[in-house]
Amino acid sequence: MLLTRVVRGRKNPLHLGFAERLRRARKAAELSHAALARAAGLASRTTTAILENGDSVPRVDTVERLAAALSLSPSYLAFGLGPLSQGDQAGQPAGLPDRLLAARQLRGLSRLQLGQQSGTSHTLVRMTETGTTIPNLAKLEALAKALAISPAWLAFGLEPMEPARRSRAEASSAAS
């Protein structure tokens, strides 16, 4: 089961709202779990039910497929960032491996340092940068946080690279 709450006083990871956003979007589209899985080209009919229950964290490519099937922005579905609708949004030409490498180098970090700072591993960083693996949303968000960049930019090339800074007043009014 996925973590649904974090220690009091700490901000919840953005990807924790994924299951609820997926459930609402599927119901709004009036699709069954099986119909959405088919439309997204997923191998298992039960994948969407597992994801909606929060029993698994999806990989970035799975989120892209689900978002396309639901005509949603992948950054909205994954992290609740950006516009709800996919519209004419197109990711930047460079893929996730190139964006991760560029951001890591911009911050002057080695793979080992990024792995340690993100709580993942240098192996995950290397395999993601070489396109050998695609991280799930939790690991991708940890990498983005360690790099102080937007997870939506890192995952999909959408949104600005630098996350928007909110003032304390904005943050407290959003929490109300």
mmCIF file of C-alpha atoms in Angstrom:
data_model
loop_
_atom_site.group_PDB
_atom_site.id
_atom_site.type_symbol
_atom_site.label_atom_id
_atom_site.label_comp_id
_atom_site.label_asym_id
_atom_site.label_seq_id
_atom_site.Cartn_x
_atom_site.Cartn_y
_atom_site.Cartn_z
ATOM 1 C CA MET A 1 0.000 0.000 0.000
ATOM 2 C CA LEU A 2 1.282 3.456 -0.852
ATOM 3 C CA LEU A 3 2.036 6.036 1.746
ATOM 4 C CA THR A 4 -0.945 8.375 1.953
ATOM 5 C CA ARG A 5 0.269 10.773 4.609
ATOM 6 C CA VAL A 6 3.622 12.143 5.609
ATOM 7 C CA VAL A 7 4.867 13.208 9.023
ATOM 8 C CA ARG A 8 3.079 16.293 10.266
ATOM 9 C CA GLY A 9 4.825 19.492 9.242
ATOM 10 C CA ARG A 10 6.238 18.059 6.019
ATOM 11 C CA LYS A 11 4.791 18.591 2.590
ATOM 12 C CA ASN A 12 3.287 15.495 0.995
ATOM 13 C CA PRO A 13 4.917 14.414 -2.274
ATOM 14 C CA LEU A 14 2.941 15.662 -5.269
ATOM 15 C CA HIS A 15 2.489 12.180 -6.744
ATOM 16 C CA LEU A 16 0.372 11.047 -3.767
ATOM 17 C CA GLY A 17 -2.697 12.635 -5.384
ATOM 18 C CA PHE A 18 -2.244 10.573 -8.565
ATOM 19 C CA ALA A 19 -4.660 7.779 -7.574
ATOM 20 C CA GLU A 20 -7.494 10.205 -6.838
ATOM 21 C CA ARG A 21 -6.866 12.262 -10.006
ATOM 22 C CA LEU A 22 -6.903 9.053 -12.068
ATOM 23 C CA ARG A 23 -10.137 7.837 -10.448
ATOM 24 C CA ARG A 24 -11.908 11.152 -11.040
ATOM 25 C CA ALA A 25 -10.740 11.371 -14.656
ATOM 26 C CA ARG A 26 -11.735 7.769 -15.449
ATOM 27 C CA LYS A 27 -15.193 8.276 -13.953
ATOM 28 C CA ALA A 28 -15.635 11.615 -15.754
ATOM 29 C CA ALA A 29 -14.771 9.848 -19.019
ATOM 30 C CA GLU A 30 -17.299 7.129 -18.106
ATOM 31 C CA LEU A 31 -14.754 4.374 -18.672
ATOM 32 C CA SER A 32 -14.423 1.084 -16.861
ATOM 33 C CA HIS A 33 -11.012 0.024 -15.602
ATOM 34 C CA ALA A 34 -10.712 -2.438 -18.478
ATOM 35 C CA ALA A 35 -11.786 0.120 -21.089
ATOM 36 C CA LEU A 36 -9.222 2.647 -19.855
ATOM 37 C CA ALA A 37 -6.490 0.003 -19.802
ATOM 38 C CA ARG A 38 -7.347 -0.919 -23.410
ATOM 39 C CA ALA A 39 -7.429 2.728 -24.511
ATOM 40 C CA ALA A 40 -4.044 3.326 -22.875
ATOM 41 C CA GLY A 41 -2.542 0.175 -24.383
ATOM 42 C CA LEU A 42 -1.782 -1.369 -20.993
ATOM 43 C CA ALA A 43 -1.141 -5.110 -20.862
ATOM 44 C CA SER A 44 -3.335 -5.852 -17.848
ATOM 45 C CA ARG A 45 -6.974 -4.906 -17.450
ATOM 46 C CA THR A 46 -6.466 -4.591 -13.695
ATOM 47 C CA THR A 47 -3.629 -2.057 -13.863
ATOM 48 C CA THR A 48 -5.922 0.945 -13.578
ATOM 49 C CA ALA A 49 -7.714 -0.518 -10.548
ATOM 50 C CA ILE A 50 -4.380 -1.204 -8.851
ATOM 51 C CA LEU A 51 -3.230 2.355 -9.554
ATOM 52 C CA GLU A 52 -6.501 3.905 -8.373
ATOM 53 C CA ASN A 53 -6.322 1.951 -5.113
ATOM 54 C CA GLY A 54 -2.848 3.331 -4.508
ATOM 55 C CA ASP A 55 -1.366 -0.165 -4.442
ATOM 56 C CA SER A 56 1.370 0.783 -6.909
ATOM 57 C CA VAL A 57 3.235 3.862 -8.122
ATOM 58 C CA PRO A 58 3.179 4.054 -11.929
ATOM 59 C CA ARG A 59 6.189 4.645 -14.129
ATOM 60 C CA VAL A 60 6.395 7.855 -16.133
ATOM 61 C CA ASP A 61 5.548 6.101 -19.416
ATOM 62 C CA THR A 62 2.401 4.561 -17.912
ATOM 63 C CA VAL A 63 1.237 8.011 -16.791
ATOM 64 C CA GLU A 64 1.821 9.341 -20.317
ATOM 65 C CA ARG A 65 -0.323 6.563 -21.801
ATOM 66 C CA LEU A 66 -3.133 7.048 -19.298
ATOM 67 C CA ALA A 67 -3.076 10.828 -19.749
ATOM 68 C CA ALA A 68 -3.278 10.473 -23.534
ATOM 69 C CA ALA A 69 -6.213 8.051 -23.241
ATOM 70 C CA LEU A 70 -8.009 10.491 -20.941
ATOM 71 C CA SER A 71 -6.998 13.633 -22.915
ATOM 72 C CA LEU A 72 -5.287 15.004 -19.824
ATOM 73 C CA SER A 73 -1.979 16.720 -19.346
ATOM 74 C CA PRO A 74 0.466 14.109 -18.020
ATOM 75 C CA SER A 75 1.905 16.682 -15.606
ATOM 76 C CA TYR A 76 -1.561 17.262 -14.160
ATOM 77 C CA LEU A 77 -2.333 13.557 -13.848
ATOM 78 C CA ALA A 78 1.032 12.711 -12.278
ATOM 79 C CA PHE A 79 1.633 15.688 -10.012
ATOM 80 C CA GLY A 80 -1.413 17.982 -10.156
ATOM 81 C CA LEU A 81 0.714 20.599 -11.954
ATOM 82 C CA GLY A 82 -0.163 22.614 -15.011
ATOM 83 C CA PRO A 83 -3.375 22.653 -16.986
ATOM 84 C CA LEU A 84 -5.888 19.845 -16.644
ATOM 85 C CA SER A 85 -6.318 19.400 -20.388
ATOM 86 C CA GLN A 86 -3.688 18.050 -22.722
ATOM 87 C CA GLY A 87 -4.651 20.571 -25.390
ATOM 88 C CA ASP A 88 -1.810 21.403 -27.731
ATOM 89 C CA GLN A 89 0.839 20.747 -25.105
ATOM 90 C CA ALA A 90 3.823 18.960 -26.434
ATOM 91 C CA GLY A 91 6.745 17.895 -24.349
ATOM 92 C CA GLN A 92 10.157 19.276 -25.110
ATOM 93 C CA PRO A 93 12.042 17.301 -27.760
ATOM 94 C CA ALA A 94 14.689 16.029 -25.355
ATOM 95 C CA GLY A 95 13.485 13.024 -23.410
ATOM 96 C CA LEU A 96 13.709 12.238 -19.730
ATOM 97 C CA PRO A 97 17.274 10.844 -19.972
ATOM 98 C CA ASP A 98 18.541 14.069 -21.565
ATOM 99 C CA ARG A 99 16.654 16.312 -19.127
ATOM 100 C CA LEU A 100 17.982 14.399 -16.107
ATOM 101 C CA LEU A 101 21.555 14.536 -17.390
ATOM 102 C CA ALA A 102 21.317 18.253 -18.195
ATOM 103 C CA ALA A 103 19.805 19.114 -14.801
ATOM 104 C CA ARG A 104 22.361 17.012 -12.914
ATOM 105 C CA GLN A 105 25.244 18.621 -14.778
ATOM 106 C CA LEU A 106 23.746 22.094 -14.293
ATOM 107 C CA ARG A 107 23.741 21.476 -10.536
ATOM 108 C CA GLY A 108 27.297 20.131 -10.690
ATOM 109 C CA LEU A 109 26.401 16.782 -9.151
ATOM 110 C CA SER A 110 27.864 13.371 -9.852
ATOM 111 C CA ARG A 111 25.528 10.423 -10.272
ATOM 112 C CA LEU A 112 26.577 9.203 -6.835
ATOM 113 C CA GLN A 113 25.831 12.575 -5.225
ATOM 114 C CA LEU A 114 22.417 12.811 -6.872
ATOM 115 C CA GLY A 115 21.575 9.254 -5.840
ATOM 116 C CA GLN A 116 22.515 10.030 -2.240
ATOM 117 C CA GLN A 117 20.745 13.403 -2.116
ATOM 118 C CA SER A 118 17.570 11.962 -3.643
ATOM 119 C CA GLY A 119 17.499 8.847 -1.472
ATOM 120 C CA THR A 120 17.551 6.675 -4.583
ATOM 121 C CA SER A 121 20.823 5.326 -5.978
ATOM 122 C CA HIS A 122 23.552 6.194 -8.435
ATOM 123 C CA THR A 123 22.475 3.114 -10.376
ATOM 124 C CA LEU A 124 18.961 4.522 -10.862
ATOM 125 C CA VAL A 125 20.457 7.837 -11.991
ATOM 126 C CA ARG A 126 22.792 6.092 -14.474
ATOM 127 C CA MET A 127 20.093 3.783 -15.816
ATOM 128 C CA THR A 128 17.632 6.672 -16.232
ATOM 129 C CA GLU A 129 20.210 8.875 -17.962
ATOM 130 C CA THR A 130 21.081 6.083 -20.376
ATOM 131 C CA GLY A 131 17.426 5.222 -21.048
ATOM 132 C CA THR A 132 17.831 1.723 -19.595
ATOM 133 C CA THR A 133 15.031 2.262 -17.095
ATOM 134 C CA ILE A 134 12.072 4.547 -16.560
ATOM 135 C CA PRO A 135 11.523 5.561 -12.929
ATOM 136 C CA ASN A 136 8.184 5.553 -11.178
ATOM 137 C CA LEU A 137 6.660 8.846 -10.040
ATOM 138 C CA ALA A 138 7.983 8.576 -6.479
ATOM 139 C CA LYS A 139 11.599 8.113 -7.571
ATOM 140 C CA LEU A 140 11.312 10.755 -10.272
ATOM 141 C CA GLU A 141 9.891 13.242 -7.787
ATOM 142 C CA ALA A 142 12.739 12.466 -5.362
ATOM 143 C CA LEU A 143 15.259 13.170 -8.145
ATOM 144 C CA ALA A 144 13.499 16.416 -9.064
ATOM 145 C CA LYS A 145 13.409 17.544 -5.434
ATOM 146 C CA ALA A 146 17.127 16.848 -5.003
ATOM 147 C CA LEU A 147 17.798 18.864 -8.163
ATOM 148 C CA ALA A 148 15.383 21.647 -7.105
ATOM 149 C CA ILE A 149 13.497 21.368 -10.385
ATOM 150 C CA SER A 150 9.894 20.748 -11.355
ATOM 151 C CA PRO A 151 8.976 17.055 -11.492
ATOM 152 C CA ALA A 152 6.629 17.831 -14.415
ATOM 153 C CA TRP A 153 9.542 19.284 -16.376
ATOM 154 C CA LEU A 154 11.814 16.357 -15.569
ATOM 155 C CA ALA A 155 9.216 13.708 -16.400
ATOM 156 C CA PHE A 156 7.440 15.207 -19.387
ATOM 157 C CA GLY A 157 9.293 18.341 -20.493
ATOM 158 C CA LEU A 158 6.229 20.367 -19.541
ATOM 159 C CA GLU A 159 6.120 23.328 -17.204
ATOM 160 C CA PRO A 160 9.150 25.496 -16.483
ATOM 161 C CA MET A 161 12.272 23.721 -15.261
ATOM 162 C CA GLU A 162 12.347 25.711 -12.038
ATOM 163 C CA PRO A 163 9.315 25.138 -9.806
ATOM 164 C CA ALA A 164 7.224 28.180 -9.004
ATOM 165 C CA ARG A 165 8.044 29.626 -5.611
ATOM 166 C CA ARG A 166 5.020 30.315 -3.450
ATOM 167 C CA SER A 167 5.036 32.829 -0.654
ATOM 168 C CA ARG A 168 4.028 31.688 2.818
ATOM 169 C CA ALA A 169 0.780 33.640 2.466
ATOM 170 C CA GLU A 170 -0.065 31.818 -0.787
ATOM 171 C CA ALA A 171 0.831 28.451 0.722
ATOM 172 C CA SER A 172 -1.279 29.002 3.841
ATOM 173 C CA SER A 173 -4.297 30.230 1.834
ATOM 174 C CA ALA A 174 -4.011 27.207 -0.475
ATOM 175 C CA ALA A 175 -3.965 24.912 2.562
ATOM 176 C CA SER A 176 -7.178 26.496 3.940
#
